[in-house]
PDB file of C-alpha atoms in Angstrom:
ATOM      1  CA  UNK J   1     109.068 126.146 -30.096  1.00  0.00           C
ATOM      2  CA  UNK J   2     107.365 123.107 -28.577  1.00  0.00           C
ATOM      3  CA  UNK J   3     108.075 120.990 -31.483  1.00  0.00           C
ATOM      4  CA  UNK J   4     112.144 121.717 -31.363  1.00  0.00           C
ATOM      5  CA  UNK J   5     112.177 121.080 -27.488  1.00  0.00           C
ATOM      6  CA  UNK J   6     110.033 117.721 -28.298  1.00  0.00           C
ATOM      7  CA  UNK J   7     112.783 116.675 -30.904  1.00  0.00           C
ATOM      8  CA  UNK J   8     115.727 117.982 -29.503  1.00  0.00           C
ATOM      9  CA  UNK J   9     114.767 115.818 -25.625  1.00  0.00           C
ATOM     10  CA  UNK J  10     114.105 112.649 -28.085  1.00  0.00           C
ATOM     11  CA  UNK J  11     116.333 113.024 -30.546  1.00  0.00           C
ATOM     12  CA  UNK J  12     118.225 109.533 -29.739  1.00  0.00           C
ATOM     13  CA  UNK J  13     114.588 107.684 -29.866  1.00  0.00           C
ATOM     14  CA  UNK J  14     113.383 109.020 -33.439  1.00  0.00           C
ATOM     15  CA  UNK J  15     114.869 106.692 -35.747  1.00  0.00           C
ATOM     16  CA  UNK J  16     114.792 106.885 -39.989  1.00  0.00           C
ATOM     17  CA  UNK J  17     113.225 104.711 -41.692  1.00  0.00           C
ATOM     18  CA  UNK J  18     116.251 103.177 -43.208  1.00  0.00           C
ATOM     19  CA  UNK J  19     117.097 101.863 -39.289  1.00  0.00           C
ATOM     20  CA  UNK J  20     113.012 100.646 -38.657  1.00  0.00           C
ATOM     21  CA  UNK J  21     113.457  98.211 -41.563  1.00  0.00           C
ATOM     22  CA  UNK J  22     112.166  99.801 -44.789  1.00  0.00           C
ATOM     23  CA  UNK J  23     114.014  99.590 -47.894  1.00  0.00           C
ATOM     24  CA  UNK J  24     112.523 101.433 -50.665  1.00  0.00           C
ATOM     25  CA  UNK J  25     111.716 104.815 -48.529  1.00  0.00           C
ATOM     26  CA  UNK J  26     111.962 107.913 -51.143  1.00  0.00           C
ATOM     27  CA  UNK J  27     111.829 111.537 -50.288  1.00  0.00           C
ATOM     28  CA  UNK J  28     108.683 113.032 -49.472  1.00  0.00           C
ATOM     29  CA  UNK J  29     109.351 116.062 -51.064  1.00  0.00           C
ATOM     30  CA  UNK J  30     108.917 115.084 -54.996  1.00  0.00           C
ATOM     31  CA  UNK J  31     105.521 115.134 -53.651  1.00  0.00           C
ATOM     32  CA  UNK J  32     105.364 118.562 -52.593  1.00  0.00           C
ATOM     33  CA  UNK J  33     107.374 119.688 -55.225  1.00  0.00           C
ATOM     34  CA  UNK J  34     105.544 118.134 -57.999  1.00  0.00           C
ATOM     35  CA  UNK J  35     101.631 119.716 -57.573  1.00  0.00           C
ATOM     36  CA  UNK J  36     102.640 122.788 -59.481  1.00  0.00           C
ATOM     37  CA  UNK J  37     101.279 121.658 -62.493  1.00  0.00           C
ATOM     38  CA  UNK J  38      98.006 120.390 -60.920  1.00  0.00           C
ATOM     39  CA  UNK J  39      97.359 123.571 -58.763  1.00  0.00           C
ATOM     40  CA  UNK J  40      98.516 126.077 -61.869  1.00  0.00           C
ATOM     41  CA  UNK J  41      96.315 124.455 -63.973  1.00  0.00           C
ATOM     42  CA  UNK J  42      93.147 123.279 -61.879  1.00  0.00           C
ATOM     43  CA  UNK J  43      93.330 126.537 -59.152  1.00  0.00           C
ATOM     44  CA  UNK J  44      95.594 129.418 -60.472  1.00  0.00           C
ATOM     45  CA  UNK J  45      93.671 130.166 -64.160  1.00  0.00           C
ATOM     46  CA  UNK J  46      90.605 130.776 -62.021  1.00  0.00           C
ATOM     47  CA  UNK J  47      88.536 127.991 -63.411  1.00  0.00           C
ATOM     48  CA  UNK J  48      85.742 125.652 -61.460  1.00  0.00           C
ATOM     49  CA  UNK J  49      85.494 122.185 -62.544  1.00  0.00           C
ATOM     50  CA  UNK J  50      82.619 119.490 -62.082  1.00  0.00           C
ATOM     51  CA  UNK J  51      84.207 116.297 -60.078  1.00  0.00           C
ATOM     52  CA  UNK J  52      83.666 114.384 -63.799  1.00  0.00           C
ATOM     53  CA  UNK J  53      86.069 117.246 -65.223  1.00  0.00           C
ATOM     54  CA  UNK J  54      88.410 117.695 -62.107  1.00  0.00           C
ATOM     55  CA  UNK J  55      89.272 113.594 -62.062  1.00  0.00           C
ATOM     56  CA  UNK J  56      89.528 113.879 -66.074  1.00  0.00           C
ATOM     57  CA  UNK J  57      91.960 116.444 -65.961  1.00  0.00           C
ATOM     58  CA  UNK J  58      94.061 115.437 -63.430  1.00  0.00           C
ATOM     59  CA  UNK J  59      94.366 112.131 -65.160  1.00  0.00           C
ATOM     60  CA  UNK J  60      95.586 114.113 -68.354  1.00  0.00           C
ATOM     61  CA  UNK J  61      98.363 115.769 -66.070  1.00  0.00           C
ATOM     62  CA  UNK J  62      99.166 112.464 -64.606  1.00  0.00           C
ATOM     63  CA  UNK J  63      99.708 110.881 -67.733  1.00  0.00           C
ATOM     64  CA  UNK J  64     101.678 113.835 -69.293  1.00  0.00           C
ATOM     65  CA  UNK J  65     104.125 113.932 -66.344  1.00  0.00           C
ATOM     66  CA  UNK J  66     104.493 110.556 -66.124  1.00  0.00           C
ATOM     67  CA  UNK J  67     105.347 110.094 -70.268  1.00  0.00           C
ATOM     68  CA  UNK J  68     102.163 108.281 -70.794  1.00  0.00           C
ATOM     69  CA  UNK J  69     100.145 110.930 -72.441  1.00  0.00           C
ATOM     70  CA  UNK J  70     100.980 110.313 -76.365  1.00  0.00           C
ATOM     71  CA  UNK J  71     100.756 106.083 -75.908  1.00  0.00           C
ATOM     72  CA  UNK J  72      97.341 107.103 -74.465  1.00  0.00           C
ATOM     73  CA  UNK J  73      95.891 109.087 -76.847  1.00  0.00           C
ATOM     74  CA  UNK J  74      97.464 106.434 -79.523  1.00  0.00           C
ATOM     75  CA  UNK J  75      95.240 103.937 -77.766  1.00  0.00           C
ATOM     76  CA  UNK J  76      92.036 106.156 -77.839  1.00  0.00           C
ATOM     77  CA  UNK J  77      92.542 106.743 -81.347  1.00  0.00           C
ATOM     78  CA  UNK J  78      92.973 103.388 -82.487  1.00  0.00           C
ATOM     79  CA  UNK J  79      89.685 102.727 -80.679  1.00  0.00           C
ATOM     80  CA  UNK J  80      88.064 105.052 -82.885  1.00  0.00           C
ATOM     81  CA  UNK J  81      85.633 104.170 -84.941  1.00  0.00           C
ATOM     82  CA  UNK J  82      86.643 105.975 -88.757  1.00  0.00           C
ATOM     83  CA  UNK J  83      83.272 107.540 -90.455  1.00  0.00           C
ATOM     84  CA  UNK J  84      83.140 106.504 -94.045  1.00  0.00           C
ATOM     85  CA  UNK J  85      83.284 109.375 -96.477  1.00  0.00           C
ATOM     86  CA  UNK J  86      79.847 110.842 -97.667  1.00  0.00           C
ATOM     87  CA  UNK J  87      79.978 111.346-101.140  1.00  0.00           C
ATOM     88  CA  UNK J  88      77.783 114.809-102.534  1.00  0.00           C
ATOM     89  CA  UNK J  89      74.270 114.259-102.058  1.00  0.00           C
ATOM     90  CA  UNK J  90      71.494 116.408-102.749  1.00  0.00           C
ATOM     91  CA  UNK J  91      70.441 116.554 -98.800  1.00  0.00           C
ATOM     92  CA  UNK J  92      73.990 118.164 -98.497  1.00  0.00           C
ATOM     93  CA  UNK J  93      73.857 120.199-101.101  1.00  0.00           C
ATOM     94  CA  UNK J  94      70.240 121.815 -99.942  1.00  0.00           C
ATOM     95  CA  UNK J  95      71.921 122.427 -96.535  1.00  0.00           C
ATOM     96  CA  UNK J  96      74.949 123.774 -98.357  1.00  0.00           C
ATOM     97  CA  UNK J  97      72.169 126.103-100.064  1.00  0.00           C
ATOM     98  CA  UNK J  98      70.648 127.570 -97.070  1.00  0.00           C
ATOM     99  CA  UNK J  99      73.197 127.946 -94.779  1.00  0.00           C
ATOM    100  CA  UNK J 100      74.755 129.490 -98.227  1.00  0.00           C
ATOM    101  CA  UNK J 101      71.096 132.346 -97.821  1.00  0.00           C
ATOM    102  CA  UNK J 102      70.755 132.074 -94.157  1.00  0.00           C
ATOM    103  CA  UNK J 103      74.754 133.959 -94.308  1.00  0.00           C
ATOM    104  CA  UNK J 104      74.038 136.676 -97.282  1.00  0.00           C
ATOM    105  CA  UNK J 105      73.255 140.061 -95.255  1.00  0.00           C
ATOM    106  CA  UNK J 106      69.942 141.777 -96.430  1.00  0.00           C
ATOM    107  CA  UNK J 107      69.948 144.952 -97.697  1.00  0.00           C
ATOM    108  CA  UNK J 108      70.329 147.748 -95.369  1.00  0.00           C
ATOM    109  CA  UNK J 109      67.567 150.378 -95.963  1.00  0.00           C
ATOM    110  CA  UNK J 110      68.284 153.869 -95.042  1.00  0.00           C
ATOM    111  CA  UNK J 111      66.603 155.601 -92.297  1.00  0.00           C
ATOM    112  CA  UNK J 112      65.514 159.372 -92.027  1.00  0.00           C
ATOM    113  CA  UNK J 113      67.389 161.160 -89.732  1.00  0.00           C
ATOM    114  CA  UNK J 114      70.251 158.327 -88.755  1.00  0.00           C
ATOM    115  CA  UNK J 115      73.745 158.636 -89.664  1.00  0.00           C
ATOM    116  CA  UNK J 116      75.498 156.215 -91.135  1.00  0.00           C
ATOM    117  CA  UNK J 117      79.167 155.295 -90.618  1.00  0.00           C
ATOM    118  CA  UNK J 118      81.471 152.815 -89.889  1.00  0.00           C
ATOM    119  CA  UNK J 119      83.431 152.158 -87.193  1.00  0.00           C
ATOM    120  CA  UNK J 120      87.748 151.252 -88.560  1.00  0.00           C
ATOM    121  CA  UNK J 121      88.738 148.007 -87.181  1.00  0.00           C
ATOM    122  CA  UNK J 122      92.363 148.835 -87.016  1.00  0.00           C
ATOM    123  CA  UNK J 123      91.789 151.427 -84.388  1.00  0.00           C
ATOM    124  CA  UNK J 124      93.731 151.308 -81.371  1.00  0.00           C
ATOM    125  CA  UNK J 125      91.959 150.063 -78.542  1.00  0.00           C
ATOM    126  CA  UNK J 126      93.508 152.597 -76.358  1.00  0.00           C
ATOM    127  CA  UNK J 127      91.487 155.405 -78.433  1.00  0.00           C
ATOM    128  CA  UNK J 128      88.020 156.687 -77.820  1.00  0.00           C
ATOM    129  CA  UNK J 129      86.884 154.543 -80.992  1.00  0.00           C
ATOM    130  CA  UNK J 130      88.634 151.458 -80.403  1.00  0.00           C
ATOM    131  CA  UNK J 131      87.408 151.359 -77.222  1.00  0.00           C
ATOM    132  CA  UNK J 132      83.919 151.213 -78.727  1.00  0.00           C
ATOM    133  CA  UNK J 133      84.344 149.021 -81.489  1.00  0.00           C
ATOM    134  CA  UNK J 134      85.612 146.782 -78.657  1.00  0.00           C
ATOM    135  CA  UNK J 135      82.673 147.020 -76.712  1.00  0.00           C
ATOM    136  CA  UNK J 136      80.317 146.118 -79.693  1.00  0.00           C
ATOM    137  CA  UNK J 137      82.237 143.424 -80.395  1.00  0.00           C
ATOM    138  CA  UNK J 138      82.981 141.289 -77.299  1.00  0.00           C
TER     139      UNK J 138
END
């Protein structure tokens, strides 16, 4: 109320800033209307970032709304330096080997009085047994 009877008693004073001498004056409002895809993706997915992380990403979303994005990522690639192919050795092959035994599941051995059963993946998760297959697995 106090800021229509302000404007509307010096109306006549307030001029744009076309009339005060500025030439290149844009709307405001592309500002306001354009954080949407900085507050979806830094506030609205319910993520925290570090101030590293924060400034990173909104430099990615800069770059993608401004069309920059791909000649970016062009740039950081071509800065890359290329690895040169490792050809079979026998240091690779040993890892290969144990990770190869490390994987391979021992032997289950029976125990007295246990049941033993599995539980169907393809169960529903709405059912009584998809809803514990779920909770063993995540």
């Amino acid at each position: 109320m106090r800021l229509r009877k302000y404007l509307q008693r010096n109306w006549r004073y307030i001029l744009s800033p076309q009339m005060r001498g500025f030439k290149d004056i844009h709307l405001i409002g592309s500002v306001e209307s354009s954080h949407r895809a900085f507050t979806y993706r830094m506030k609205k997915q319910s993520k925290s970032w570090t101030k590293q992380g924060a400034k990173a990403m909104i430099g990615l979303i800069e770059a993608r709304m401004n069309g920059e994005l791909q000649a970016s990522l062009n740039t950081i690639l071509e800065q890359l330096t290329v690895l040169p192919r490792v050809a079979q050795t026998s240091l690779l092959q040993e890892m290969h080997i144990r990770t190869g035994e490390f994987l391979r599941k021992a032997p289950t051995k029976p125990s007295i009085g246990a049941v033993q059963g599995i539980i169907p993946i393809n169960t529903a998760t709405s059912r009584p047994m998809g809803q514990l297959f779920k909770a063993l697995t995540h």
